[in-house]
């Protein structure tokens, strides 16, 4: 049995065409069913639905043989024990710094002020600002980062941006791009050795179906 970990929503939706290229069709719509384990058209392949931030953990400890996860989640988790064969180029976005219009980020950086930054990505934000030599107080949030500068909780946020509509709707401005993000295929290293042929076939089929840049 091959177990693939996916999260509901954009990762699941955008992985479907890659699965199709591997001849794998999932037998249930996760938005309509409450099942956490879904069968597929291939009796030896199943999908487990986990929280996006849990995908690397499932794969690392062998709860799943492979998984699809955002680079943001992967870097924040740490990629110990995970083989990363492919950039799938799906669920693309960027990790950016955003502030309110009345906050002068450039001067704060120039003057070496302490900046209060709210984010779910504490590890990535710490590394980024340390490399720049900017002093920050990091405030860990689990969601709706956009609210933090609007309520005075923080001066800035570090969050994912794709269309920019969420920032715009909350009158926030992207002042710095930290990195481009896309979803990655991750594979458990022991599983890759033990189930080499079937896992290789899935990797190769995914590789052939990656959207072009
Ligand atoms: O939602 P939940 O808390 O369960 O988990 P999650 O937010 O980690 O999962 P999900 O499914 O929302 O995201 C899974 C992965 O998709 C992320 O880890 C990213 O790698 C990738 N991805 C791509 C995104 C976005 N685009 C994205 N736009 N993840 C989140 N967003 C959010 C962003 O945080 C912001 O709130 O969408 C908002 C901005 O979108 P725009 O289009 O308005 O700019
Ligand atoms: Mg989300």
XYZ file of C-alpha atoms in Angstrom, residues 33-104:
72
model
C -17.276 13.458 2.731
C -16.008 13.416 6.297
C -13.674 10.522 5.615
C -10.014 11.060 6.421
C -8.771 8.133 4.364
C -9.862 8.067 0.743
C -9.411 5.209 -1.665
C -8.360 5.636 -5.268
C -8.820 3.899 -8.591
C -5.636 2.006 -7.746
C -6.118 -0.598 -5.024
C -2.537 -0.074 -3.820
C -2.824 3.727 -3.398
C -4.763 5.684 -0.764
C -4.926 9.348 0.232
C -4.944 10.583 3.837
C -6.296 14.069 4.541
C -4.325 16.013 7.122
C -3.923 19.632 8.178
C -1.548 21.432 5.753
C 0.994 22.003 8.516
C 0.907 18.294 9.464
C 1.891 16.906 6.042
C 5.688 16.968 6.693
C 5.179 15.309 10.094
C 3.103 12.462 8.614
C 5.695 11.812 5.934
C 8.706 12.185 8.226
C 7.428 9.574 10.684
C 6.012 7.204 8.074
C 2.288 7.861 8.663
C 2.334 8.521 4.929
C 4.876 7.455 2.296
C 4.654 10.694 0.394
C 2.898 14.026 0.604
C 2.381 17.385 -1.031
C 3.201 20.449 1.038
C 3.933 24.134 0.556
C 7.579 25.203 0.731
C 6.496 27.590 3.518
C 5.268 24.688 5.652
C 8.270 22.541 4.760
C 10.873 25.178 5.677
C 9.066 26.110 8.873
C 8.864 22.414 9.841
C 12.468 21.608 8.913
C 13.106 18.993 6.236
C 14.901 16.381 8.315
C 14.375 12.875 6.979
C 12.377 14.026 3.989
C 13.412 13.357 0.421
C 12.291 16.254 -1.778
C 12.357 15.114 -5.367
C 10.098 17.680 -7.037
C 8.990 21.275 -7.123
C 5.406 20.698 -8.324
C 4.930 24.394 -9.223
C 1.349 24.325 -7.925
C -0.273 26.415 -5.160
C 2.202 29.170 -6.033
C 2.454 32.312 -3.927
C 5.116 34.374 -2.203
C 6.094 35.054 1.389
C 6.158 38.801 1.951
C 6.346 41.570 4.508
C 3.302 43.861 4.581
C 2.493 46.994 6.576
C -0.151 49.698 6.942
C 0.133 52.702 4.635
C 1.042 54.943 7.574
C 3.957 52.778 8.705
C 7.290 53.761 7.166
